[in-house]
PDB file of C-alpha atoms in Angstrom:
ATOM      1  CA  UNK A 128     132.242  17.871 230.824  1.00  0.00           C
ATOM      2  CA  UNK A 129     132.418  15.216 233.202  1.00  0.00           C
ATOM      3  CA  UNK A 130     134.013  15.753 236.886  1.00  0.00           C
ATOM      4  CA  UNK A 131     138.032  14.427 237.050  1.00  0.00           C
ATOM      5  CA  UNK A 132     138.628  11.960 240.003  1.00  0.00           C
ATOM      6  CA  UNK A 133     142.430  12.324 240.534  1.00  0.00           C
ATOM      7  CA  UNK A 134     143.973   9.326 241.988  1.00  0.00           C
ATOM      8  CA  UNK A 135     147.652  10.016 242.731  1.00  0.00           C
ATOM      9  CA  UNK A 136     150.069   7.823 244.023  1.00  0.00           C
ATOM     10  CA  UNK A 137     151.622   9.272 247.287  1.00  0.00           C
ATOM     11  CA  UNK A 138     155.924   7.971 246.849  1.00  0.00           C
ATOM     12  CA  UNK A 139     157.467   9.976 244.487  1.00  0.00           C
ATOM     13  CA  UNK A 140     154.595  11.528 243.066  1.00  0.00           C
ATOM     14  CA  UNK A 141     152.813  13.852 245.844  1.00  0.00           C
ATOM     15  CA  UNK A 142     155.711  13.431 247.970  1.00  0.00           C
ATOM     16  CA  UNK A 143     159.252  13.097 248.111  1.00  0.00           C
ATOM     17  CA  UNK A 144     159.743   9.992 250.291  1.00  0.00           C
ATOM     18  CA  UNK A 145     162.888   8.063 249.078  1.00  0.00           C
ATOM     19  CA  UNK A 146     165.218   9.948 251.782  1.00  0.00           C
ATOM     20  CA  UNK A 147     163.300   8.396 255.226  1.00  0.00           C
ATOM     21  CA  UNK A 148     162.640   5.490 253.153  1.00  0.00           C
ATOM     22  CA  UNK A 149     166.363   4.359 252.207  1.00  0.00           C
ATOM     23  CA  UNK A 150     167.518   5.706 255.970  1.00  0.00           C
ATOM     24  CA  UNK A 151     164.795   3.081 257.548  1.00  0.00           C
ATOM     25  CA  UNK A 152     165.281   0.350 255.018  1.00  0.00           C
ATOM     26  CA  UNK A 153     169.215   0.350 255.614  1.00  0.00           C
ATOM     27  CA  UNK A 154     168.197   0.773 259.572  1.00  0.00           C
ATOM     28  CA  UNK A 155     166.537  -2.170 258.942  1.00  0.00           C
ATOM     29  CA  UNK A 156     168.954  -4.298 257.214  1.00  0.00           C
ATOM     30  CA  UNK A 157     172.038  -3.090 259.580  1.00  0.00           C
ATOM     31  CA  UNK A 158     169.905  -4.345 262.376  1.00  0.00           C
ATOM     32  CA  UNK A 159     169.395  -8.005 260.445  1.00  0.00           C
ATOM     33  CA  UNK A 160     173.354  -8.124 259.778  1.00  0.00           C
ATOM     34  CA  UNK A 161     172.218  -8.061 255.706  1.00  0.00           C
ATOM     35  CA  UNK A 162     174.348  -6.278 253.826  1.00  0.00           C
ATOM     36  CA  UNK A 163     173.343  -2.280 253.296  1.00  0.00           C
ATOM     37  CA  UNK A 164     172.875  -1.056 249.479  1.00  0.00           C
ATOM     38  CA  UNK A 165     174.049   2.557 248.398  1.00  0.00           C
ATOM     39  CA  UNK A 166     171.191   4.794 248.088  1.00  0.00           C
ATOM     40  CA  UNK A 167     171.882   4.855 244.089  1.00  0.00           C
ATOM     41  CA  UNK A 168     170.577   1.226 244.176  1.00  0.00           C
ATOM     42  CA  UNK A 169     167.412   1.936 246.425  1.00  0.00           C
ATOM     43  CA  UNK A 170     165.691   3.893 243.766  1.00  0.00           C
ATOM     44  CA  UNK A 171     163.418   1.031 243.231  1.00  0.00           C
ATOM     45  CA  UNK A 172     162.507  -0.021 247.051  1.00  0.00           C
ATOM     46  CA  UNK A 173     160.018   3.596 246.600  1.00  0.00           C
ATOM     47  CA  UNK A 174     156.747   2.709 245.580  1.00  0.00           C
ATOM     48  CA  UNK A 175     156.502  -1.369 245.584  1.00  0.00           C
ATOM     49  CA  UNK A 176     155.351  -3.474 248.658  1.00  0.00           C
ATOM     50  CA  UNK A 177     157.740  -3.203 251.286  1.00  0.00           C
ATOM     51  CA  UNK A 178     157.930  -6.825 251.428  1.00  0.00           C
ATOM     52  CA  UNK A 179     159.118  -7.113 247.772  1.00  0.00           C
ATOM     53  CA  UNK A 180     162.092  -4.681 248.264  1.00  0.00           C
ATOM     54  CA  UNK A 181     163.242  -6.308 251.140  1.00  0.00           C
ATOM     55  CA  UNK A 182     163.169  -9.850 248.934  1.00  0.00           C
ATOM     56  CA  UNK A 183     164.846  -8.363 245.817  1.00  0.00           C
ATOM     57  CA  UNK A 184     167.653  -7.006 248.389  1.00  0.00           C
ATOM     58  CA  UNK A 185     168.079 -10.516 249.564  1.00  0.00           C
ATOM     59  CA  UNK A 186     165.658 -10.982 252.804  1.00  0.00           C
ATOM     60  CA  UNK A 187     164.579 -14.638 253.189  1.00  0.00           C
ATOM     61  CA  UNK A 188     161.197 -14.769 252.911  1.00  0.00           C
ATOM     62  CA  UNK A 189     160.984 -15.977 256.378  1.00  0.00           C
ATOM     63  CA  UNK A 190     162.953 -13.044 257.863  1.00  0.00           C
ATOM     64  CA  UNK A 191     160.555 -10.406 255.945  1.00  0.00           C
ATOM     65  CA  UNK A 192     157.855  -9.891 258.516  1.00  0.00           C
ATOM     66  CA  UNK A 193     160.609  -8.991 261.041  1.00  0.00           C
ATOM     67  CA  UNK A 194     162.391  -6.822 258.650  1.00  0.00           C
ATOM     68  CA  UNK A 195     159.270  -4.610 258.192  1.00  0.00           C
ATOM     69  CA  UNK A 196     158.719  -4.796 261.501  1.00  0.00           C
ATOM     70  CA  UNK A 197     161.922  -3.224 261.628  1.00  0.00           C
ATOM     71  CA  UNK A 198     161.288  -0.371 259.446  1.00  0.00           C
ATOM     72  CA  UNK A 199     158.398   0.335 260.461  1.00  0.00           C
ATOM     73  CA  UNK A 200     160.086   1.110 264.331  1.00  0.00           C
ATOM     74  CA  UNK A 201     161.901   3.614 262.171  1.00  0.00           C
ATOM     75  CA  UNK A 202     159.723   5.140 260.166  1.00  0.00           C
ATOM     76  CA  UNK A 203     157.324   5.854 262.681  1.00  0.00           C
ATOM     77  CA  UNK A 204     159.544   8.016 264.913  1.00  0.00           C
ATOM     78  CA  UNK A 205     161.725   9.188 261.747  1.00  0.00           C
ATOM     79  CA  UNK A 206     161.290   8.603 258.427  1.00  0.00           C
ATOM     80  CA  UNK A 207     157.750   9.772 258.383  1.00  0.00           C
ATOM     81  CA  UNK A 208     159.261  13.278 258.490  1.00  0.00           C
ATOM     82  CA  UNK A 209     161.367  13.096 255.964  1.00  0.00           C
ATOM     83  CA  UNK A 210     159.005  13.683 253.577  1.00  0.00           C
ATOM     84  CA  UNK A 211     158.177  16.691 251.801  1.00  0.00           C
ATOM     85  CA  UNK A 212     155.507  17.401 248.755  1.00  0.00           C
ATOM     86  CA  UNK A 213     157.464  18.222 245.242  1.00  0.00           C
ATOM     87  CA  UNK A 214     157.702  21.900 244.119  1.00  0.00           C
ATOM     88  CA  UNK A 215     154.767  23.067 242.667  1.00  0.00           C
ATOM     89  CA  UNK A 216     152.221  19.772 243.987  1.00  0.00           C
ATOM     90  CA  UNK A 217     150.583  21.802 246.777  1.00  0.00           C
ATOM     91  CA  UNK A 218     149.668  24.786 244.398  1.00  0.00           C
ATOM     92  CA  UNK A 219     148.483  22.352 241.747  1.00  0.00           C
ATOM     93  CA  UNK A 220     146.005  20.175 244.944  1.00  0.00           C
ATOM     94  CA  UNK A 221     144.898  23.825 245.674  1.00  0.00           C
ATOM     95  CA  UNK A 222     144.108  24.340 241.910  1.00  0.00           C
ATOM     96  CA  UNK A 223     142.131  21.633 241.386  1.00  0.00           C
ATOM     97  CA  UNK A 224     140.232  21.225 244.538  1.00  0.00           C
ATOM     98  CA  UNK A 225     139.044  25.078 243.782  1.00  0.00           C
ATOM     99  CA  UNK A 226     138.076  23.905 240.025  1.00  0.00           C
ATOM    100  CA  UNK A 227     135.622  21.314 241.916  1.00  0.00           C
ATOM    101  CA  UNK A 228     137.752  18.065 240.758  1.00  0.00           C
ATOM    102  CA  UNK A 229     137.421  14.941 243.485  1.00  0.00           C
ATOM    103  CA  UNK A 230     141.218  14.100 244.427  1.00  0.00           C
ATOM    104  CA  UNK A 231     142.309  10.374 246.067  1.00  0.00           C
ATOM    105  CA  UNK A 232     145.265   9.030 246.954  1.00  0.00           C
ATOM    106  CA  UNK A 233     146.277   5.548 246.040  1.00  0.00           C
ATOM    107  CA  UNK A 234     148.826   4.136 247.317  1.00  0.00           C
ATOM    108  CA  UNK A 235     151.065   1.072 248.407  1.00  0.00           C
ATOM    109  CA  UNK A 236     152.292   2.774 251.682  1.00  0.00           C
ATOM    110  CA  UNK A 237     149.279   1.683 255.083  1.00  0.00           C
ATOM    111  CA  UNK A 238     146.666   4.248 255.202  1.00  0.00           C
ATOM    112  CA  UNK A 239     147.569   5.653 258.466  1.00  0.00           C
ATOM    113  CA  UNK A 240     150.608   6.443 257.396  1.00  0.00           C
ATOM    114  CA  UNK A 241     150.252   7.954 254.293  1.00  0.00           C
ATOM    115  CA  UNK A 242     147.266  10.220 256.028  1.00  0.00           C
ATOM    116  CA  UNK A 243     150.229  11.322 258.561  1.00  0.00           C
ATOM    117  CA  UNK A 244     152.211  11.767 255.953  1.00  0.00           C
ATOM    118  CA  UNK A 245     149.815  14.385 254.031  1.00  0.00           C
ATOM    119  CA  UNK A 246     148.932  16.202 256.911  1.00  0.00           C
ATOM    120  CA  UNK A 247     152.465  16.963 258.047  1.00  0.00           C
ATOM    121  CA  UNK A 248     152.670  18.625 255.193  1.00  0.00           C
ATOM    122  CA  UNK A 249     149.225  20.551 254.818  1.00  0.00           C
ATOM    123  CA  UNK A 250     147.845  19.268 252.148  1.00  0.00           C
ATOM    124  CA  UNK A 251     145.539  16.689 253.422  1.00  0.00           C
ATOM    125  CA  UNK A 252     141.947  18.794 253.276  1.00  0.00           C
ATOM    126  CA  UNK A 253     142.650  18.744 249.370  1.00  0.00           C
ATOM    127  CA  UNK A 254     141.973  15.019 249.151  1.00  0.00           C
ATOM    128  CA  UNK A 255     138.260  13.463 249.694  1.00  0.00           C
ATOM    129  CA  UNK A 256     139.627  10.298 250.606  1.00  0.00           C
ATOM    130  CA  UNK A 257     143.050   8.415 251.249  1.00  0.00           C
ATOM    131  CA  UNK A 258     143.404   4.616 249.980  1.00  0.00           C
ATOM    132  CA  UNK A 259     146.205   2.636 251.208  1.00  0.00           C
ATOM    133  CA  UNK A 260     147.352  -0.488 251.806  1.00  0.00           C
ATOM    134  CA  UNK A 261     146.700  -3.083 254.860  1.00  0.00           C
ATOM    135  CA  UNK A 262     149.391  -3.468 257.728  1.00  0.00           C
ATOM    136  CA  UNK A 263     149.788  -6.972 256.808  1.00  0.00           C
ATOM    137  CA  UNK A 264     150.566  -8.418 253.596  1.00  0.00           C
ATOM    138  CA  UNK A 265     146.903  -9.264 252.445  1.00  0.00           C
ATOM    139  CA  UNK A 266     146.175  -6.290 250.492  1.00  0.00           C
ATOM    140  CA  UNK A 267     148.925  -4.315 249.329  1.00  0.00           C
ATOM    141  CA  UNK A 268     148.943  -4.520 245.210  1.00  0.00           C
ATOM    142  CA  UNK A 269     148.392  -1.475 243.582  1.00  0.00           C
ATOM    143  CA  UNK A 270     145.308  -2.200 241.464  1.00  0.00           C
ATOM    144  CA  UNK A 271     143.258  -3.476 244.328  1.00  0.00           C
ATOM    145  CA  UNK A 272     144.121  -0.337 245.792  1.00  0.00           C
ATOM    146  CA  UNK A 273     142.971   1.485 243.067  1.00  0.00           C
ATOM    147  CA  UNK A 274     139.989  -0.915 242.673  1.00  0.00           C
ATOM    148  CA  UNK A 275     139.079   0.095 246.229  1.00  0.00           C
ATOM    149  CA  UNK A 276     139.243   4.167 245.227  1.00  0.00           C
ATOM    150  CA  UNK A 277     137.427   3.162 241.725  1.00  0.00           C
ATOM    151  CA  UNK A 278     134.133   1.450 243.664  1.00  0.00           C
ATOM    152  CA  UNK A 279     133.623   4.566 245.507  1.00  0.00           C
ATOM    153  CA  UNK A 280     132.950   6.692 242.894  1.00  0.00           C
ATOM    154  CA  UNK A 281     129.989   7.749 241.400  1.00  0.00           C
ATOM    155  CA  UNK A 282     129.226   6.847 237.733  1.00  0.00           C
ATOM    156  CA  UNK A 283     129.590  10.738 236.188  1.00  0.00           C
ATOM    157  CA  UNK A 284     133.263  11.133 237.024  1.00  0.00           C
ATOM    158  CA  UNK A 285     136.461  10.240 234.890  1.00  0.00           C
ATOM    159  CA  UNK A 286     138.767   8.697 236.982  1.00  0.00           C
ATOM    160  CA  UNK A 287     143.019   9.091 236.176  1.00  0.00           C
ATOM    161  CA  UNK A 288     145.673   7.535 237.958  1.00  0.00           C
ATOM    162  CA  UNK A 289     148.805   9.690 238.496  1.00  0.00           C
ATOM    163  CA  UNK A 290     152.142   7.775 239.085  1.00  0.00           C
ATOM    164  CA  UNK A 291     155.690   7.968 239.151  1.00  0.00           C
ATOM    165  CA  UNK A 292     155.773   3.785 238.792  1.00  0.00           C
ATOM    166  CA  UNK A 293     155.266   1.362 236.129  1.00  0.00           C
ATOM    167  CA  UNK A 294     153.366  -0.110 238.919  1.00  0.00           C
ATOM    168  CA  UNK A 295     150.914   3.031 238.502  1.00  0.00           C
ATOM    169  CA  UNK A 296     150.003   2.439 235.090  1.00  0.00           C
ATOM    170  CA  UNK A 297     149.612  -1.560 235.606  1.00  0.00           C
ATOM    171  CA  UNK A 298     147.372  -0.713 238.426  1.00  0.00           C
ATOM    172  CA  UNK A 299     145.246   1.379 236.078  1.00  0.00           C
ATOM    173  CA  UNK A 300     145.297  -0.304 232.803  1.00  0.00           C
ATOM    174  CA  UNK A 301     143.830  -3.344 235.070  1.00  0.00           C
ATOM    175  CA  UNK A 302     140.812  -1.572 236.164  1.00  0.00           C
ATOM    176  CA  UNK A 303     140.239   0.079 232.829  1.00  0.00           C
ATOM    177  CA  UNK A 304     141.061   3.798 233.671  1.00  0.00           C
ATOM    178  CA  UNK A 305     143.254   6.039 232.191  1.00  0.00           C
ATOM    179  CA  UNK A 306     147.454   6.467 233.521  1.00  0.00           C
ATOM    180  CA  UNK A 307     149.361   9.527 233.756  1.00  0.00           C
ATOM    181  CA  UNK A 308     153.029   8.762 234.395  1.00  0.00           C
ATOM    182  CA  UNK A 309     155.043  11.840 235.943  1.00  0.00           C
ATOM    183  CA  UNK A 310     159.041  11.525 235.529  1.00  0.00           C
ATOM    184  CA  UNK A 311     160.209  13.391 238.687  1.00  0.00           C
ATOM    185  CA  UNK A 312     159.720   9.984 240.492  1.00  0.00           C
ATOM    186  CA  UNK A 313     161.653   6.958 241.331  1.00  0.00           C
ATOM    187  CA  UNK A 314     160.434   4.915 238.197  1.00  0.00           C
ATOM    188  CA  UNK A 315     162.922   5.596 235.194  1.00  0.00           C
ATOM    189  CA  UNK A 316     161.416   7.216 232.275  1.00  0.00           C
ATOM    190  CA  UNK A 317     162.428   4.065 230.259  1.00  0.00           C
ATOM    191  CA  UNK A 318     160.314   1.877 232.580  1.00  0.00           C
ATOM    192  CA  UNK A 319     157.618   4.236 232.109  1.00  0.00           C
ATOM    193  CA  UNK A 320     157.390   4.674 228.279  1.00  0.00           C
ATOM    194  CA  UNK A 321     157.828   0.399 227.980  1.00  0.00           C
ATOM    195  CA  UNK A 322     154.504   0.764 230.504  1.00  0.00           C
ATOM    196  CA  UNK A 323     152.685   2.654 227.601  1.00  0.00           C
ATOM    197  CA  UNK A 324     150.184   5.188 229.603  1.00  0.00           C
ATOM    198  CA  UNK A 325     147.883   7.476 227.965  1.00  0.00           C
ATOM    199  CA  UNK A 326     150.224  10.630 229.146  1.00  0.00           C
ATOM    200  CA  UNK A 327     153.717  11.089 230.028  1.00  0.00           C
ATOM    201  CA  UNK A 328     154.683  14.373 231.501  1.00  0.00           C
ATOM    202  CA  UNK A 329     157.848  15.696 233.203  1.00  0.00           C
ATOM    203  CA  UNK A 330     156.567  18.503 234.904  1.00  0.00           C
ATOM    204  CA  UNK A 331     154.266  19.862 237.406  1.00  0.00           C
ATOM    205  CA  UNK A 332     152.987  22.263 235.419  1.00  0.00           C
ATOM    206  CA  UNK A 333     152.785  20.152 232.306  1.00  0.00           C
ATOM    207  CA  UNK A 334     150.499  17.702 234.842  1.00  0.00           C
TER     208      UNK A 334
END
């Protein structure tokens, strides 16, 4: 039986993330004198490129850079803590990492940051290696991401992506690897099941 190499996203799958992300991103937008969505309508701003949410909530593409810049001043003194791993995920990293599997993360949110994130919360020795994306915009897609994670590893493991997105599943049906969406997320189930991955489960346990 061939070794697993876990890849899970970090937003909404390890982590719970949307509450320091929807306090920055309106920080950010209050700031710009854009108008500031309800939190009901942020849903999808967790997991994308920031630079995409701030364009689909009406940020000229010229004012983007500053608008990140923006969030970022916030989420480096607050957001980042409000962030906390999902019932059950730290038990199940603990689980694995004793049954031998190699675990990743692969994710859309800068490397530094999503290494801060992970140790904050004590679960960062589970993981072999994090993969994020660049400050700038230049390499922030998820399946380059993934591709990065993917040309690391050695020929006798399985890799699986593990994703709350429809993103997630794009990112591994492009490098050829198999998808498990989890529903506990930010991506709507229905988003999920028109993403077809191999496995769709709505529970930690189930995962």
């Amino acid at each position: 039986m061939k070794t697993i190499a876990a890849l899970f996203d970090q937003d909404g799958t390890l982590t719970d993330s949307g509450p320091g992300i929807y306090y920055c991103f309106k920080k950010a937008m209050a700031e710009m004198d854009y108008p500031i969505p309800e939190d009901s309508k942020l849903r999808i701003i967790v997991g994308p490129p920031l630079r995409d949410s701030f364009i689909c909530f009406g940020v000229p593409e010229e004012k983007v850079e500053e608008a990140i810049t923006r969030y970022r001043k916030w989420y480096f003194t607050e957001g980042l803590l409000m962030n906390t791993p999902y019932p059950g995920i730290a038990e199940l990293l603990k689980k694995l990492s004793l049954e031998k599997e190699e675990l990743y993360v692969a994710t859309s949110k800068p490397t530094p940051l999503a290494t801060s994130i992970l140790q904050n919360n004590h679960v960062y020795s589970y993981f072999n290696r994090i993969y994020g994306a660049s400050f700038d915009k230049s390499h922030d897609k998820k399946e380059l991401i993934v591709k990065d994670c993917l040309d690391s590893l050695a020929p006798s493991v399985l890799p699986v992506m593990i994703g709350d997105t429809s993103f997630d599943v794009q990112g591994a049906r492009k490098n050829n690897i198999l998808s498990i969406a989890v529903t506990w997320g930010y991506g709507s189930k229905e988003s999920l099941v028109e993403a077809k991955p191999d496995y769709l489960v709505s529970t930690v346990k189930e995962l």
